[in-house]
Amino acid sequence: MRTVYLNGDYLPEDEAKVSIFDRGFLMADGVYEVTSVLDGKLLDFDGHAVRLQRSLDELDIRHPSSKEDLLEVHRELVRLNDITDGMIYLQITRGNPGDRDFAYPAPDTAPTVVLFTQSKPGLADSPAARQGIKVISIPDQRWGRRDIKTVQLLYPSMGKMMAKAAGCDDAWMVEDDVVTEGTSNNAYIVKGNTIITRQLGHEILQGITRAAVLRFAREAQMKVEERPFTIAEALAADEAFVTSATTFVMPVVEMDGQPVGTGKPGPVAARLREIYLDESRKAAI
Ligand code: PMP
């Protein structure tokens, strides 16, 4: 049984209980982060901590603990649960006002803080990375502030189920004829030596992996264009891939039933995955 963290306490998972009045439960009024663990160390903890602060600020949720305290909780959970490879899920909600009301509760209402681990042995060595994944395109029907990492994940869940029903692995979401992002990852295409991915804005999440991968790509003298692209452009591209904290760089080999590029994982995605994993392991804490 796992040991999880709830509001200052380390508890067996079946003893960690949250109120039915919690705003996270009633209103999806909460934010989250997922940090990967490789060889018992945290990848890009700083990036996740900074984005967490930003999500909380955008929603006027009080940050209940310092970055240093959060780091300690992450490390303690890795230790208590003996995690070699896996991830740590963190969620902070606006807390429990003791009743249901649309208005935010008094600012001194304590936020709810939950963290738990998921063990994934061999996380960095997934067969999917060698084979590539298949995606479908679906309309992006999420709300307009996707830059805030909220726990309202119903549409992304529906998207994954639509992909599954079509015999695929994931969905790319399309709005105004251009791709926003994957259901739980940022989306890229490669044409020649150029990597193309949508620019940041309210329409997508500013992926922590995205920032690192674009930095490594530029350092490796690849060209990066941050701009919108269509599914038609993706189908005519040499390669496509997605990035996220738990899948790193993952090649996309098929889209809406048609092969992307050669229909096999491409060299740019493979190289970026290798650089990302090498550099992230080196910098892990
Ligand atoms: N976009 C969405 C919608 C996501 O849910 C995620 C993963 N949380 C990402 C992008 C990738 O972000 P990160 O690299 O920080 O995991």
Coordinates of C-alpha atoms in Angstrom, one line a residue, residues 2-279:
R2 CA 1.2 3.5 -0.9
T3 CA 2.0 6.2 1.6
V4 CA 0.4 9.5 0.3
Y5 CA 0.6 13.1 1.5
L6 CA -2.5 15.1 2.6
N7 CA -2.3 18.5 4.2
G8 CA 0.9 18.0 6.2
D9 CA 0.5 14.3 7.0
Y10 CA 2.0 11.2 5.5
L11 CA -0.8 8.5 5.5
P12 CA -1.6 5.1 4.2
E13 CA -3.6 5.7 1.0
D14 CA -6.8 4.3 2.4
E15 CA -6.7 6.7 5.3
A16 CA -6.3 9.9 3.3
K17 CA -9.8 11.5 3.1
V18 CA -11.0 14.8 1.6
S19 CA -14.3 16.4 2.4
I20 CA -17.3 16.1 0.0
F21 CA -17.4 20.0 0.2
D22 CA -13.9 20.3 -1.2
R23 CA -14.0 22.8 -4.1
G24 CA -11.8 20.4 -6.1
F25 CA -14.5 17.7 -5.9
L26 CA -17.5 20.0 -6.4
M27 CA -16.1 22.5 -8.9
A28 CA -12.9 21.2 -10.3
D29 CA -11.5 24.3 -8.5
G30 CA -7.9 23.1 -8.3
V31 CA -4.6 22.7 -10.1
Y32 CA -2.1 20.0 -10.4
E33 CA 1.4 19.0 -11.5
V34 CA 3.0 15.7 -12.5
T35 CA 6.8 15.3 -12.0
S36 CA 8.7 12.3 -13.3
V37 CA 11.1 10.3 -11.3
L38 CA 14.0 8.5 -12.9
D39 CA 16.6 6.6 -10.8
G40 CA 14.9 8.0 -7.7
K41 CA 15.4 11.6 -8.7
L42 CA 13.0 14.4 -9.7
L43 CA 13.1 15.7 -13.3
D44 CA 12.7 19.4 -13.8
F45 CA 11.3 20.0 -10.3
D46 CA 11.9 23.8 -10.6
G47 CA 9.9 24.1 -13.8
H48 CA 6.9 22.4 -12.3
A49 CA 7.2 24.5 -9.1
V50 CA 7.2 27.7 -11.1
R51 CA 4.2 26.6 -13.2
L52 CA 2.3 25.5 -10.1
Q53 CA 2.8 29.0 -8.6
R54 CA 1.6 30.6 -11.8
S55 CA -1.5 28.4 -12.0
L56 CA -2.4 29.2 -8.4
D57 CA -1.8 32.9 -8.9
E58 CA -4.1 33.0 -12.0
L59 CA -6.9 31.5 -9.9
D60 CA -6.2 33.4 -6.7
I61 CA -5.6 30.2 -4.7
R62 CA -3.2 30.7 -1.8
H63 CA 0.0 28.7 -2.1
P64 CA 0.1 26.8 1.1
S65 CA 3.8 25.9 1.2
S66 CA 7.2 27.1 0.0
K67 CA 9.0 25.5 -3.0
E68 CA 11.6 24.0 -0.5
D69 CA 8.9 22.4 1.6
L70 CA 7.2 21.0 -1.5
L71 CA 10.6 19.6 -2.7
E72 CA 11.0 17.9 0.7
V73 CA 7.5 16.3 0.4
H74 CA 8.3 15.0 -3.1
R75 CA 11.6 13.5 -1.9
E76 CA 10.0 12.0 1.2
L77 CA 7.3 10.3 -0.9
V78 CA 9.9 8.9 -3.3
R79 CA 11.8 7.5 -0.2
L80 CA 8.7 6.2 1.6
N81 CA 7.4 4.4 -1.5
D82 CA 10.7 3.3 -2.7
I83 CA 10.2 4.8 -6.2
T84 CA 13.0 4.2 -8.7
D85 CA 11.1 5.2 -11.9
G86 CA 7.6 6.7 -11.9
M87 CA 5.8 10.0 -11.1
I88 CA 4.6 12.2 -8.4
Y89 CA 1.1 13.7 -8.7
L90 CA 0.4 16.9 -6.8
Q91 CA -2.9 18.6 -6.5
I92 CA -3.9 21.8 -4.7
T93 CA -7.5 22.8 -4.5
R94 CA -9.2 25.9 -3.0
G95 CA -10.1 23.7 -0.1
N96 CA -13.3 23.0 1.9
P97 CA -15.5 25.9 2.7
G98 CA -18.0 23.6 4.5
D99 CA -20.8 24.2 2.0
R100 CA -21.4 24.6 -1.7
D101 CA -21.4 28.1 -3.2
F102 CA -20.2 29.5 -6.5
A103 CA -18.5 32.4 -4.8
Y104 CA -14.9 31.7 -3.6
P105 CA -14.8 31.1 0.1
A106 CA -13.0 33.4 2.5
P107 CA -9.3 33.8 1.6
D108 CA -8.3 32.2 4.9
T109 CA -9.9 28.9 3.9
A110 CA -7.1 26.3 3.9
P111 CA -6.2 24.9 0.4
T112 CA -6.2 21.1 0.2
V113 CA -2.8 19.7 -0.7
V114 CA -2.5 16.1 -2.0
L115 CA 0.5 14.3 -3.4
F116 CA 0.9 10.6 -4.3
T117 CA 3.3 8.5 -6.2
Q118 CA 2.8 6.2 -9.2
S119 CA 5.5 3.6 -9.7
K120 CA 6.4 3.0 -13.4
P121 CA 9.5 0.7 -13.7
G122 CA 11.3 1.3 -17.0
L123 CA 9.4 4.6 -17.6
A124 CA 12.1 5.9 -19.9
D125 CA 12.4 2.7 -21.9
S126 CA 8.8 2.4 -23.2
P127 CA 8.0 0.2 -26.2
A128 CA 5.7 3.0 -27.5
A129 CA 8.8 5.3 -27.9
R130 CA 10.3 2.7 -30.2
Q131 CA 7.1 2.0 -32.2
G132 CA 5.6 5.5 -32.1
I133 CA 1.9 6.3 -31.4
K134 CA -1.2 6.7 -33.5
V135 CA -3.4 9.8 -33.1
I136 CA -6.7 11.0 -34.3
S137 CA -7.8 14.6 -34.6
I138 CA -10.8 15.9 -32.7
P139 CA -12.3 19.4 -32.1
D140 CA -10.8 21.2 -29.1
Q141 CA -13.8 21.7 -26.9
R142 CA -12.0 22.7 -23.7
W143 CA -12.4 26.0 -21.9
G144 CA -10.4 29.1 -22.9
R145 CA -7.7 29.1 -20.2
R146 CA -5.7 26.0 -21.0
D147 CA -2.6 27.7 -19.8
I148 CA -3.8 27.1 -16.3
K149 CA -3.2 23.5 -15.3
T150 CA -6.6 22.8 -13.7
V151 CA -8.0 19.4 -12.8
Q152 CA -10.9 19.9 -15.2
L153 CA -9.8 16.9 -17.4
L154 CA -13.1 15.6 -18.6
Y155 CA -12.7 16.6 -22.2
P156 CA -9.1 15.3 -22.4
S157 CA -10.4 12.0 -20.9
M158 CA -13.2 11.9 -23.6
G159 CA -10.5 12.5 -26.2
K160 CA -8.5 9.6 -25.0
M161 CA -11.6 7.4 -25.2
M162 CA -12.4 8.6 -28.7
A163 CA -8.8 7.7 -29.7
K164 CA -9.1 4.3 -28.0
A165 CA -12.4 3.6 -29.8
A166 CA -10.7 4.4 -33.1
G167 CA -7.9 1.9 -32.3
C168 CA -5.4 4.8 -31.6
D169 CA -3.4 6.0 -28.7
D170 CA -4.2 9.7 -28.4
A171 CA -5.9 12.7 -29.9
W172 CA -4.7 16.0 -31.2
M173 CA -7.1 18.8 -30.7
V174 CA -8.0 21.3 -33.5
E175 CA -9.5 24.7 -33.1
D176 CA -10.0 27.2 -36.0
D177 CA -8.4 24.6 -38.3
V178 CA -5.1 24.5 -36.5
V179 CA -3.8 22.1 -33.9
T180 CA -3.7 23.3 -30.3
E181 CA -2.1 20.3 -28.5
G182 CA -2.5 16.7 -27.6
T183 CA -4.9 15.6 -24.8
S184 CA -2.1 15.5 -22.3
N185 CA 1.0 16.7 -24.3
N186 CA 2.3 19.4 -26.6
A187 CA 2.3 18.6 -30.3
Y188 CA 5.0 19.1 -32.9
I189 CA 5.8 18.5 -36.6
V190 CA 9.1 18.4 -38.3
K191 CA 9.7 19.6 -41.9
G192 CA 13.3 19.3 -43.0
N193 CA 15.5 20.7 -40.2
T194 CA 12.6 22.8 -38.8
I195 CA 10.6 21.9 -35.7
I196 CA 7.2 23.5 -35.7
T197 CA 5.0 23.8 -32.6
R198 CA 2.2 26.1 -31.6
Q199 CA 3.2 29.3 -29.9
L200 CA 2.3 29.8 -26.2
G201 CA -0.9 31.5 -25.3
H202 CA -4.1 30.9 -23.4
E203 CA -5.0 28.1 -25.9
I204 CA -2.3 25.6 -24.7
L205 CA -0.5 24.5 -21.6
Q206 CA 3.1 25.8 -21.4
G207 CA 4.7 22.3 -21.1
I208 CA 7.8 22.1 -19.0
T209 CA 9.1 19.4 -21.3
R210 CA 8.3 21.7 -24.3
A211 CA 10.5 24.4 -22.9
A212 CA 13.4 22.0 -22.3
V213 CA 13.1 20.3 -25.7
L214 CA 12.9 23.6 -27.6
R215 CA 16.0 24.8 -25.7
F216 CA 17.9 21.6 -26.6
A217 CA 16.8 21.7 -30.2
R218 CA 18.1 25.3 -30.6
E219 CA 21.3 24.3 -28.9
A220 CA 21.7 21.5 -31.4
Q221 CA 21.3 24.0 -34.2
M222 CA 17.8 22.8 -35.2
K223 CA 15.4 25.5 -36.4
V224 CA 12.4 26.1 -34.3
E225 CA 9.2 27.8 -35.5
E226 CA 6.5 28.6 -32.8
R227 CA 3.4 29.0 -34.9
P228 CA 0.1 27.2 -35.6
F229 CA -0.1 24.3 -38.1
T230 CA -2.9 22.3 -39.6
I231 CA -3.6 18.5 -39.7
A232 CA -3.0 18.7 -43.5
E233 CA 0.5 20.2 -42.8
A234 CA 1.2 17.5 -40.2
L235 CA 0.2 14.8 -42.7
A236 CA 2.7 16.3 -45.2
A237 CA 5.5 16.6 -42.6
D238 CA 8.6 14.4 -42.3
E239 CA 7.9 13.6 -38.7
A240 CA 5.5 14.4 -35.8
F241 CA 5.9 13.9 -32.0
V242 CA 4.5 14.9 -28.7
T243 CA 6.2 15.9 -25.4
S244 CA 5.1 15.6 -21.8
A245 CA 6.7 15.1 -18.4
T246 CA 5.9 11.4 -18.3
T247 CA 6.3 10.4 -22.0
F248 CA 9.3 12.7 -22.6
V249 CA 9.5 12.9 -26.5
M250 CA 7.2 10.4 -28.1
P251 CA 7.1 9.9 -31.9
V252 CA 3.7 10.1 -33.7
V253 CA 3.6 7.7 -36.7
E254 CA 0.0 7.8 -37.8
M255 CA -2.7 10.5 -37.9
D256 CA -6.3 10.0 -38.8
G257 CA -5.4 6.6 -40.3
Q258 CA -2.6 7.9 -42.6
P259 CA 1.1 7.5 -42.0
V260 CA 3.2 10.5 -41.0
G261 CA 6.4 10.7 -42.9
T262 CA 7.7 7.2 -43.4
G263 CA 5.2 5.8 -40.9
K264 CA 8.1 5.0 -38.5
P265 CA 9.6 7.0 -35.7
G266 CA 11.8 9.7 -37.2
P267 CA 15.4 10.7 -36.5
V268 CA 14.6 14.2 -35.1
A269 CA 12.2 12.8 -32.5
A270 CA 14.7 10.0 -31.6
R271 CA 17.6 12.5 -31.2
L272 CA 15.5 14.9 -29.1
R273 CA 14.3 12.1 -26.9
E274 CA 17.9 11.0 -26.3
I275 CA 19.1 14.6 -25.6
Y276 CA 16.2 15.3 -23.3
L277 CA 16.6 12.1 -21.3
D278 CA 20.4 12.6 -21.0
E279 CA 20.2 16.2 -19.9

